[in-house]
């Protein structure tokens, strides 16, 4: 699944993808489809976490998927501002 969000320059965000039924994997792209970050297990267990400081305002795209790309399961995606 692809999610689009607005991020503000200078703000740090924590993006978490959690699932009890799959090995989650996260990708973060800028508005021009440039890959900024990706993560497999930084969220603990099989959960993914990206911590990103936006360099400019804009629309960013999060891809929430599984490690192998074809698992289907329930998941929770959270995006929050970090201190």
Coordinates of N, CA, C and O in Angstrom, one line a residue:
X1 N 0.8 -1.2 0.0 CA 0.0 0.0 0.0 C 0.9 1.2 0.0 O 1.9 1.3 0.7
X2 N 0.4 2.2 -0.7 CA 1.1 3.5 -0.8 C 0.3 4.6 -0.1 O -0.9 4.7 -0.3
X3 N 1.0 5.3 0.8 CA 0.4 6.4 1.5 C 1.1 7.7 1.2 O 2.3 7.7 1.2
X4 N 0.4 8.8 1.0 CA 1.0 10.1 0.7 C 0.7 11.0 1.9 O -0.4 11.1 2.4
X5 N 1.8 11.7 2.4 CA 1.7 12.5 3.6 C 2.4 13.8 3.3 O 3.4 13.9 2.6
X6 N 2.0 14.9 4.0 CA 2.7 16.2 3.9 C 3.7 16.2 5.1 O 3.2 16.0 6.3
X7 N 4.9 16.5 4.9 CA 5.9 16.7 5.9 C 6.4 18.1 5.8 O 6.5 18.8 4.8
X8 N 6.8 18.7 7.0 CA 7.3 20.0 7.1 C 8.8 20.0 7.3 O 9.4 19.2 8.0
X9 N 9.5 21.0 6.6 CA 10.9 21.1 6.7 C 11.4 21.3 8.1 O 10.8 22.0 8.9
X10 N 12.5 20.7 8.5 CA 13.1 20.8 9.8 C 12.5 19.9 10.9 O 13.0 19.9 12.0
X11 N 11.4 19.3 10.5 CA 10.7 18.4 11.5 C 11.1 17.0 11.3 O 11.3 16.5 10.2
X12 N 11.3 16.3 12.5 CA 11.7 14.9 12.4 C 10.4 14.0 12.7 O 9.6 14.4 13.5
X13 N 10.3 13.0 11.9 CA 9.1 12.1 11.9 C 9.5 10.7 12.2 O 10.6 10.2 11.7
X14 N 8.8 10.0 13.0 CA 8.9 8.5 13.2 C 7.8 7.8 12.5 O 6.6 8.1 12.7
X15 N 8.1 6.9 11.6 CA 7.2 6.1 10.9 C 7.3 4.7 11.3 O 8.4 4.1 11.2
X16 N 6.2 4.1 11.8 CA 6.2 2.7 12.3 C 5.2 1.9 11.5 O 4.1 2.3 11.3
X17 N 5.6 0.7 11.1 CA 4.8 -0.3 10.5 C 4.8 -1.5 11.4 O 5.9 -2.1 11.5
X18 N 3.7 -1.9 11.9 CA 3.6 -3.0 12.9 C 2.6 -4.0 12.4 O 1.5 -3.7 12.0
X19 N 3.0 -5.3 12.6 CA 2.1 -6.4 12.2 C 2.5 -7.6 13.1 O 3.6 -7.9 13.3
X20 N 1.5 -8.3 13.5 CA 1.7 -9.6 14.2 C 1.8 -10.8 13.3 O 2.1 -11.9 13.7
X21 N 1.4 -10.5 12.0 CA 1.3 -11.6 11.1 C 2.2 -11.6 9.9 O 2.1 -12.4 9.0
X22 N 3.1 -10.6 9.8 CA 4.0 -10.6 8.6 C 5.3 -9.9 9.0 O 5.3 -9.1 10.0
X23 N 6.3 -10.1 8.2 CA 7.6 -9.4 8.4 C 7.5 -8.1 7.6 O 7.6 -8.1 6.4
X24 N 7.2 -7.0 8.3 CA 6.9 -5.7 7.7 C 8.2 -5.1 7.1 O 9.3 -5.3 7.5
X25 N 7.9 -4.2 6.1 CA 9.0 -3.5 5.4 C 8.5 -2.1 5.0 O 7.4 -2.1 4.4
X26 N 9.3 -1.1 5.2 CA 8.9 0.3 4.9 C 9.8 0.9 3.9 O 11.0 0.7 3.9
X27 N 9.3 1.7 3.0 CA 10.0 2.6 2.1 C 9.5 4.0 2.3 O 8.3 4.2 2.4
X28 N 10.4 5.0 2.2 CA 10.0 6.4 2.2 C 10.6 7.1 0.9 O 11.8 7.0 0.7
X29 N 9.7 7.7 0.1 CA 10.2 8.4 -1.1 C 9.8 9.9 -1.0 O 8.7 10.2 -0.4
X30 N 10.5 10.7 -1.6 CA 10.1 12.1 -1.7 C 9.1 12.3 -2.9 O 8.7 11.3 -3.5
X31 N 8.7 13.5 -3.1 CA 7.7 13.7 -4.2 C 8.1 13.5 -5.6 O 7.3 13.4 -6.5
X32 N 9.4 13.3 -5.8 CA 10.0 13.0 -7.1 C 10.4 11.6 -7.2 O 11.2 11.2 -8.1
X33 N 9.9 10.7 -6.3 CA 10.1 9.3 -6.3 C 11.6 8.9 -6.0 O 12.0 7.8 -6.4
X34 N 12.3 9.8 -5.3 CA 13.6 9.4 -4.9 C 13.5 8.7 -3.5 O 12.9 9.2 -2.6
X35 N 14.1 7.5 -3.5 CA 14.1 6.7 -2.2 C 15.0 7.4 -1.2 O 16.2 7.7 -1.4
X36 N 14.3 7.8 0.0 CA 15.0 8.4 1.1 C 15.4 7.5 2.2 O 16.5 7.7 2.8
X37 N 14.6 6.5 2.4 CA 14.9 5.5 3.5 C 14.1 4.2 3.3 O 13.1 4.2 2.6
X38 N 14.7 3.2 3.8 CA 14.0 1.9 3.9 C 14.3 1.1 5.1 O 15.4 1.4 5.7
X39 N 13.5 0.3 5.6 CA 13.8 -0.4 6.8 C 13.0 -1.8 6.9 O 11.9 -1.9 6.5
X40 N 13.7 -2.7 7.6 CA 13.1 -4.0 7.8 C 12.7 -4.2 9.3 O 11.5 -4.2 9.6
X41 N 13.6 -4.2 10.2 CA 13.3 -4.6 11.6 C 13.6 -3.6 12.7 O 13.7 -4.0 13.8
X42 N 13.8 -2.4 12.4 CA 14.2 -1.4 13.4 C 13.1 -1.1 14.4 O 13.4 -0.5 15.4
X43 N 11.9 -1.5 14.1 CA 10.8 -1.3 15.1 C 10.7 -2.3 16.1 O 9.7 -2.3 16.9
X44 N 11.6 -3.3 16.2 CA 11.5 -4.4 17.1 C 10.8 -5.6 16.5 O 9.9 -5.4 15.8
X45 N 11.3 -6.8 16.9 CA 10.7 -8.0 16.3 C 10.7 -7.9 14.8 O 11.8 -7.6 14.2
X46 N 9.6 -8.1 14.2 CA 9.5 -8.0 12.7 C 8.9 -6.7 12.2 O 8.4 -6.6 11.1
X47 N 8.9 -5.7 13.1 CA 8.3 -4.4 12.8 C 9.3 -3.5 12.2 O 10.5 -3.6 12.5
X48 N 8.8 -2.5 11.3 CA 9.7 -1.6 10.7 C 9.6 -0.2 11.3 O 8.5 0.2 11.7
X49 N 10.7 0.6 11.2 CA 10.7 2.0 11.7 C 11.6 2.8 10.9 O 12.8 2.4 10.7
X50 N 11.2 3.9 10.4 CA 12.0 4.9 9.8 C 11.9 6.2 10.6 O 10.8 6.7 10.9
X51 N 13.1 6.8 10.9 CA 13.1 8.1 11.5 C 13.7 9.0 10.5 O 14.8 8.8 10.0
X52 N 12.9 10.1 10.1 CA 13.4 10.9 9.0 C 13.2 12.4 9.4 O 12.1 12.8 9.8
X53 N 14.2 13.2 9.1 CA 14.1 14.7 9.2 C 13.9 15.2 7.8 O 14.8 15.1 7.0
X54 N 12.8 15.9 7.6 CA 12.4 16.5 6.3 C 13.3 17.7 6.1 O 13.4 18.6 6.9
X55 N 13.9 17.7 4.9 CA 14.8 18.8 4.5 C 13.9 20.0 3.9 O 14.4 21.1 3.8
X56 N 12.8 19.6 3.4 CA 11.9 20.6 2.8 C 10.4 20.2 2.9 O 10.1 19.0 3.2
X57 N 9.5 21.2 2.9 CA 8.1 20.9 2.9 C 7.7 20.1 1.6 O 8.3 20.4 0.6
X58 N 6.7 19.3 1.8 CA 6.3 18.6 0.6 C 5.5 17.3 0.9 O 5.3 16.9 2.0
X59 N 5.1 16.7 -0.2 CA 4.4 15.5 -0.2 C 5.4 14.4 -0.3 O 6.2 14.4 -1.2
X60 N 5.3 13.4 0.7 CA 6.2 12.3 0.7 C 5.3 11.0 0.6 O 4.2 11.0 0.9
X61 N 5.9 9.9 0.1 CA 5.2 8.7 -0.1 C 5.8 7.6 0.7 O 7.0 7.3 0.7
X62 N 4.9 6.9 1.4 CA 5.3 5.7 2.2 C 4.8 4.5 1.6 O 3.6 4.4 1.3
X63 N 5.6 3.5 1.4 CA 5.1 2.2 0.9 C 5.2 1.2 2.1 O 6.3 1.0 2.7
X64 N 4.1 0.7 2.5 CA 4.0 -0.3 3.6 C 3.8 -1.6 2.9 O 2.8 -1.9 2.3
X65 N 4.7 -2.5 3.2 CA 4.7 -3.8 2.5 C 5.3 -4.9 3.4 O 5.6 -4.6 4.6
X66 N 5.5 -6.1 2.9 CA 6.2 -7.1 3.6 C 7.6 -7.3 3.1 O 7.9 -6.9 2.0
X67 N 8.4 -8.0 3.8 CA 9.8 -8.2 3.4 C 9.9 -8.9 2.0 O 10.6 -8.4 1.1
X68 N 9.1 -9.9 1.8 CA 9.1 -10.6 0.5 C 8.2 -9.9 -0.5 O 8.2 -10.3 -1.7
X69 N 7.4 -9.0 -0.1 CA 6.5 -8.2 -1.0 C 5.2 -8.8 -1.4 O 4.4 -8.2 -2.1
X70 N 5.0 -10.1 -1.0 CA 3.7 -10.7 -1.4 C 2.9 -11.2 -0.2 O 1.8 -11.8 -0.4
X71 N 3.3 -11.0 1.0 CA 2.5 -11.4 2.2 C 1.3 -10.4 2.3 O 1.5 -9.2 2.1
X72 N 0.2 -10.9 2.7 CA -1.0 -10.1 3.0 C -1.4 -10.3 4.4 O -1.7 -11.5 4.8
X73 N -1.5 -9.2 5.2 CA -1.9 -9.4 6.6 C -2.3 -8.0 7.1 O -2.0 -7.0 6.5
X74 N -3.0 -8.0 8.2 CA -3.3 -6.7 8.9 C -2.1 -6.1 9.4 O -1.2 -6.7 9.9
X75 N -2.1 -4.7 9.4 CA -1.0 -4.0 9.9 C -1.4 -2.6 10.4 O -2.5 -2.2 10.1
X76 N -0.6 -2.0 11.2 CA -0.8 -0.6 11.7 C 0.3 0.2 11.2 O 1.5 -0.1 11.4
X77 N 0.0 1.4 10.6 CA 1.0 2.3 10.1 C 0.8 3.6 11.0 O -0.3 4.1 11.0
X78 N 1.8 4.1 11.6 CA 1.8 5.3 12.4 C 2.9 6.2 12.0 O 4.0 5.8 11.8
X79 N 2.5 7.5 11.9 CA 3.4 8.6 11.6 C 3.3 9.6 12.6 O 2.1 10.1 12.9
X80 N 4.4 9.9 13.3 CA 4.3 10.9 14.4 C 5.5 11.8 14.4 O 6.6 11.4 14.0
X81 N 5.3 13.1 14.8 CA 6.4 14.0 15.0 C 7.3 13.5 16.2 O 6.7 13.1 17.2
X82 N 8.6 13.6 16.0 CA 9.5 13.2 17.0 C 10.1 14.5 17.6 O 10.1 15.5 17.0
X83 N 10.6 14.4 18.8 CA 11.3 15.5 19.4 C 12.7 15.6 19.0 O 13.4 14.7 18.6

